[in-house]
PDB file of C-alpha atoms in Angstrom:
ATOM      1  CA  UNK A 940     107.311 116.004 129.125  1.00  0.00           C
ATOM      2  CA  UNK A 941     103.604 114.391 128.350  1.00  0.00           C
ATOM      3  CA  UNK A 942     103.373 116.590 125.107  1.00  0.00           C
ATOM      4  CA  UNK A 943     106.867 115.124 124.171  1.00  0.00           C
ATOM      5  CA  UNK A 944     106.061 111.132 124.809  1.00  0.00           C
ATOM      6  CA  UNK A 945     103.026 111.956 123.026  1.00  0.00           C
ATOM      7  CA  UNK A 946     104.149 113.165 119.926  1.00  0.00           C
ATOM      8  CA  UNK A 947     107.007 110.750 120.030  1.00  0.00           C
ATOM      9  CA  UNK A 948     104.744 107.576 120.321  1.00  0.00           C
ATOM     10  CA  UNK A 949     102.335 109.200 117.414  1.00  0.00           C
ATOM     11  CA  UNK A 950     105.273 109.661 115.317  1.00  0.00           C
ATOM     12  CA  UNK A 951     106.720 105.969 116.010  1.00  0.00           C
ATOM     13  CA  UNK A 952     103.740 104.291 115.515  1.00  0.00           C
ATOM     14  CA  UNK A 953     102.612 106.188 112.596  1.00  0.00           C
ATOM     15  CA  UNK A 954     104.271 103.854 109.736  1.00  0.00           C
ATOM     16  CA  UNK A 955     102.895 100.702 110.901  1.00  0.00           C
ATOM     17  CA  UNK A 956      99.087 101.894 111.958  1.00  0.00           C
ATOM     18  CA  UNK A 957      99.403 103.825 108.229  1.00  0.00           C
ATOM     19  CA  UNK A 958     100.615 100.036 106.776  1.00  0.00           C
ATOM     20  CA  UNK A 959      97.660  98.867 108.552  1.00  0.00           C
ATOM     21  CA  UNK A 960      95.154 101.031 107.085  1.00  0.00           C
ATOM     22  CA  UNK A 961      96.398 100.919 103.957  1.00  0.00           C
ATOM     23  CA  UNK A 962      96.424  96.993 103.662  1.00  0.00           C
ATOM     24  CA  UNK A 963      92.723  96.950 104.584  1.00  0.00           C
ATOM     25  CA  UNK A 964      92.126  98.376 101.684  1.00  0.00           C
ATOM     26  CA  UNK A 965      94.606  97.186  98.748  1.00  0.00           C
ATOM     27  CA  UNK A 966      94.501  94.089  97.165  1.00  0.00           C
ATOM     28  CA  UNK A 967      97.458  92.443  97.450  1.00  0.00           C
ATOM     29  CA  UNK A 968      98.409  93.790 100.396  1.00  0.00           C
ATOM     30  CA  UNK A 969     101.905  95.585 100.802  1.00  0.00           C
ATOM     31  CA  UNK A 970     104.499  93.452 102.432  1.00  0.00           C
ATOM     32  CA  UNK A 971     107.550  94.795 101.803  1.00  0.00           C
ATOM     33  CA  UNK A 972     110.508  92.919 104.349  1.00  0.00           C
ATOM     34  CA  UNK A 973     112.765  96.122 104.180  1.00  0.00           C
ATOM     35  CA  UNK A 974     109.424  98.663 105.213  1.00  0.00           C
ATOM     36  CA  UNK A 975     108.039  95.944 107.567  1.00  0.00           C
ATOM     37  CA  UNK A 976     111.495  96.130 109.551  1.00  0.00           C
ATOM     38  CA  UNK A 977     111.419 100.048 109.351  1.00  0.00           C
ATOM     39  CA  UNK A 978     107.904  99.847 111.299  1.00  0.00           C
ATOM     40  CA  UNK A 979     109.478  97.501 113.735  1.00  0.00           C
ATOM     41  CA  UNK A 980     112.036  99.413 114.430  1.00  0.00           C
ATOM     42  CA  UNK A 981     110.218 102.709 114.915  1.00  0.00           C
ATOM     43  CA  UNK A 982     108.418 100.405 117.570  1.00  0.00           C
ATOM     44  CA  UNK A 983     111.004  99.421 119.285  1.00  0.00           C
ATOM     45  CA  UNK A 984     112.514 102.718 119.257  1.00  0.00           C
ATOM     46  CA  UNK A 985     109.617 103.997 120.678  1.00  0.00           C
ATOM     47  CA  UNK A 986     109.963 101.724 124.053  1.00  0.00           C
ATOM     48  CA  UNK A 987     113.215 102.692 124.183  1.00  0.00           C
ATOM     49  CA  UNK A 988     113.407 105.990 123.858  1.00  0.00           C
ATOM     50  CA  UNK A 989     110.426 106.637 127.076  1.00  0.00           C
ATOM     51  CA  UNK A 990     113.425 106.321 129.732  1.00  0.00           C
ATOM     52  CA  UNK A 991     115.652 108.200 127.523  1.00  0.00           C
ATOM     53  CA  UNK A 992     113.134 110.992 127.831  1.00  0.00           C
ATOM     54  CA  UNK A 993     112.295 110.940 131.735  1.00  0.00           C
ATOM     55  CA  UNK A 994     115.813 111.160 132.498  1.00  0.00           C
ATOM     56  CA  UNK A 995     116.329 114.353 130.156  1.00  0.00           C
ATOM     57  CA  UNK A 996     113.434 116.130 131.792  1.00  0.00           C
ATOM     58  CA  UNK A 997     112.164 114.951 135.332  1.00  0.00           C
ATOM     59  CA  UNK A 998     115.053 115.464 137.743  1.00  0.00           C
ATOM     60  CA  UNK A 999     112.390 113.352 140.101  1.00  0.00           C
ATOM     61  CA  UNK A1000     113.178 110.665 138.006  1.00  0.00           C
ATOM     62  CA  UNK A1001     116.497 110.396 137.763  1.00  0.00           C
ATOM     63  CA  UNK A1002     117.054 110.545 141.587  1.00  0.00           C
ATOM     64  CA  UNK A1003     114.735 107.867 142.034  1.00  0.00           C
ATOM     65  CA  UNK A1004     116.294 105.486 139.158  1.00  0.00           C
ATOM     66  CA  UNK A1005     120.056 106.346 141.240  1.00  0.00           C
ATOM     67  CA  UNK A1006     118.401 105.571 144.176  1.00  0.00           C
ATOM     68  CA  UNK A1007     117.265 102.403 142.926  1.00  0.00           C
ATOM     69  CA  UNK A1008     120.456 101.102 141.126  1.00  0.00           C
ATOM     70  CA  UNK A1009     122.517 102.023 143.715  1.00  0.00           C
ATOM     71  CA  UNK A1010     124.967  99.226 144.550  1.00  0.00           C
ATOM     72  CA  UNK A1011     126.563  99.775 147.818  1.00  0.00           C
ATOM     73  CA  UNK A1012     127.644  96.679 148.851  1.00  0.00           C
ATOM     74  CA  UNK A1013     130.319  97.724 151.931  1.00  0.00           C
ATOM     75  CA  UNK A1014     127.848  99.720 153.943  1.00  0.00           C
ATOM     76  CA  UNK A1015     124.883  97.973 153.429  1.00  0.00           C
ATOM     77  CA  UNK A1016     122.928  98.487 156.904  1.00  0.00           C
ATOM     78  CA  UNK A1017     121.528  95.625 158.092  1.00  0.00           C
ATOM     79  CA  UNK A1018     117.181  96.104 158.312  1.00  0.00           C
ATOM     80  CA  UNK A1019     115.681  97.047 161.437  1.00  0.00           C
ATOM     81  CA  UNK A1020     113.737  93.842 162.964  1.00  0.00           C
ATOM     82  CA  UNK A1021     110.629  94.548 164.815  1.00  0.00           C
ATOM     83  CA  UNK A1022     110.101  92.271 167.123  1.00  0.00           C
ATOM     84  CA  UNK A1023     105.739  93.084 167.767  1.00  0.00           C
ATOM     85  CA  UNK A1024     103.651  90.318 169.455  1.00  0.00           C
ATOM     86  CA  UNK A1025     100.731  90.109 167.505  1.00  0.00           C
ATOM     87  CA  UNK A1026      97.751  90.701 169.423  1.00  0.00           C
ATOM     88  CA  UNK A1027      94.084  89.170 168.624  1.00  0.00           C
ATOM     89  CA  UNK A1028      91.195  91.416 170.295  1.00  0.00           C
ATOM     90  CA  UNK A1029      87.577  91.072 169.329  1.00  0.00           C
ATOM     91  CA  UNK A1030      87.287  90.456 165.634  1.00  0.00           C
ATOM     92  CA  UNK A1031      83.376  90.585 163.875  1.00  0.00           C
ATOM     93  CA  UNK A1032      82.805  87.035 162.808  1.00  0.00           C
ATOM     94  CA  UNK A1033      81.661  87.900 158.449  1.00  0.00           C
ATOM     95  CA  UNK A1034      78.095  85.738 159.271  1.00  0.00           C
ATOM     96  CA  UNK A1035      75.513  87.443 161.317  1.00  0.00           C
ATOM     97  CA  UNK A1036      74.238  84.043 163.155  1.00  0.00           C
ATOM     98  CA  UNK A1037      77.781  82.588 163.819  1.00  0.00           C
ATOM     99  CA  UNK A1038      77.239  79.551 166.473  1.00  0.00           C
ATOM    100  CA  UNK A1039      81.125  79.110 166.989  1.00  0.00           C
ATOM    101  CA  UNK A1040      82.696  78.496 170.026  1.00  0.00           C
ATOM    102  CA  UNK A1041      85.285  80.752 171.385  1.00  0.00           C
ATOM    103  CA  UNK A1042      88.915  79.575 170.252  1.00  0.00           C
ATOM    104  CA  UNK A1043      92.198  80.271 171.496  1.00  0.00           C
ATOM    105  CA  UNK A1044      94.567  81.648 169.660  1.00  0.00           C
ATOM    106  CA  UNK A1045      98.505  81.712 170.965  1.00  0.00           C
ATOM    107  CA  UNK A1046     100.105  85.102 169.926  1.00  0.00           C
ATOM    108  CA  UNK A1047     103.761  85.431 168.604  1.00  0.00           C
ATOM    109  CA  UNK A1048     105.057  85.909 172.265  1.00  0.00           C
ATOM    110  CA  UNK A1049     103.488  82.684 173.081  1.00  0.00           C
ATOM    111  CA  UNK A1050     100.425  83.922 175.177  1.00  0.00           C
ATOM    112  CA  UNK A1051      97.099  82.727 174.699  1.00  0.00           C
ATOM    113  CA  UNK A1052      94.687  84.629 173.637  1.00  0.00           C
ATOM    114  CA  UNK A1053      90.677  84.258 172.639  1.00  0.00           C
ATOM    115  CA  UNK A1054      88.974  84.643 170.215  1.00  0.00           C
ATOM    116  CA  UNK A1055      85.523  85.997 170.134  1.00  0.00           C
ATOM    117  CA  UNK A1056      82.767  85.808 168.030  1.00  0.00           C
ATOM    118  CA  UNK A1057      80.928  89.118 167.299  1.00  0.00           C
ATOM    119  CA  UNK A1058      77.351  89.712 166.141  1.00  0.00           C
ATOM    120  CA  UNK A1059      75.614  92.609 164.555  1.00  0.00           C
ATOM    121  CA  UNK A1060      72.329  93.641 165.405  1.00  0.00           C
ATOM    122  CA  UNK A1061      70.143  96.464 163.411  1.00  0.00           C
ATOM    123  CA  UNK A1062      70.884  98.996 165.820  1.00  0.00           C
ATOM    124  CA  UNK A1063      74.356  99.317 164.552  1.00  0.00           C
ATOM    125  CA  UNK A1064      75.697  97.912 167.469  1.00  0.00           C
ATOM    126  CA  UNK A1065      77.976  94.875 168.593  1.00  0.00           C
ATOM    127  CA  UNK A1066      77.234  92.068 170.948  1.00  0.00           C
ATOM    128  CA  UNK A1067      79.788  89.827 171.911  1.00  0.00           C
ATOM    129  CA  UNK A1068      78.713  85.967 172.088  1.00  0.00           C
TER     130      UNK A1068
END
């Protein structure tokens, strides 16, 4: 499948890269509407034709493009809600000589909770202040 987008997008984008080439070095340069379109169009073709491609030969592709354009409106489950207090336990403080205070934080469930500062030393290990 790589070999074949390859050789499609070289053979695309050939015209207009050769139109480029060859108007850096001709004087006047070649501007012909009806050509100029022709390279467009190879372009354009070129974008188009990549999903064209996947869906001919991946078969991982094409069940993930159903998957995603699926439209199932009548048994749409409703999403799971978690309901997950969110807890605050010791969290390092980024600055090594922190003088904060210790706050209090209130938690989803309504608790409170504190908040402490921690400190690394050069041993690698953590104080709590």
């Amino acid at each position: 499948m790589l070999a074949v987008v390859v050789v499609l997008f070289a053979l695309l984008w050939m015209p207009y890269r050769t139109l480029v080439v060859v108007n850096s070095f001709i004087d006047p340069p070649y501007h012909n509407t009806w050509f100029l379109l022709f390279c467009r169009m190879c372009i354009y073709t070129n974008s188009a034709i990549n999903p064209i491609i996947y869906n001919l030969m991946s078969q991982k592709f094409r069940v993930a493009f159903k998957k995603l354009c699926k439209c199932n409106w009548r048994h749409k489950e409703k999403a799971v809600e978690y309901n997950v207090p969110m807890y605050y336990s010791v969290m390092k403080d980024s600055s090594h000589e922190s003088n904060e205070p210790i706050t209090e934080q209130e938690d989803v469930s309504g608790q409170t909770l504190k908040r402490f500062n921690v400190k690394a030393d050069d041993t690698s290990t953590f104080s709590v202040s």
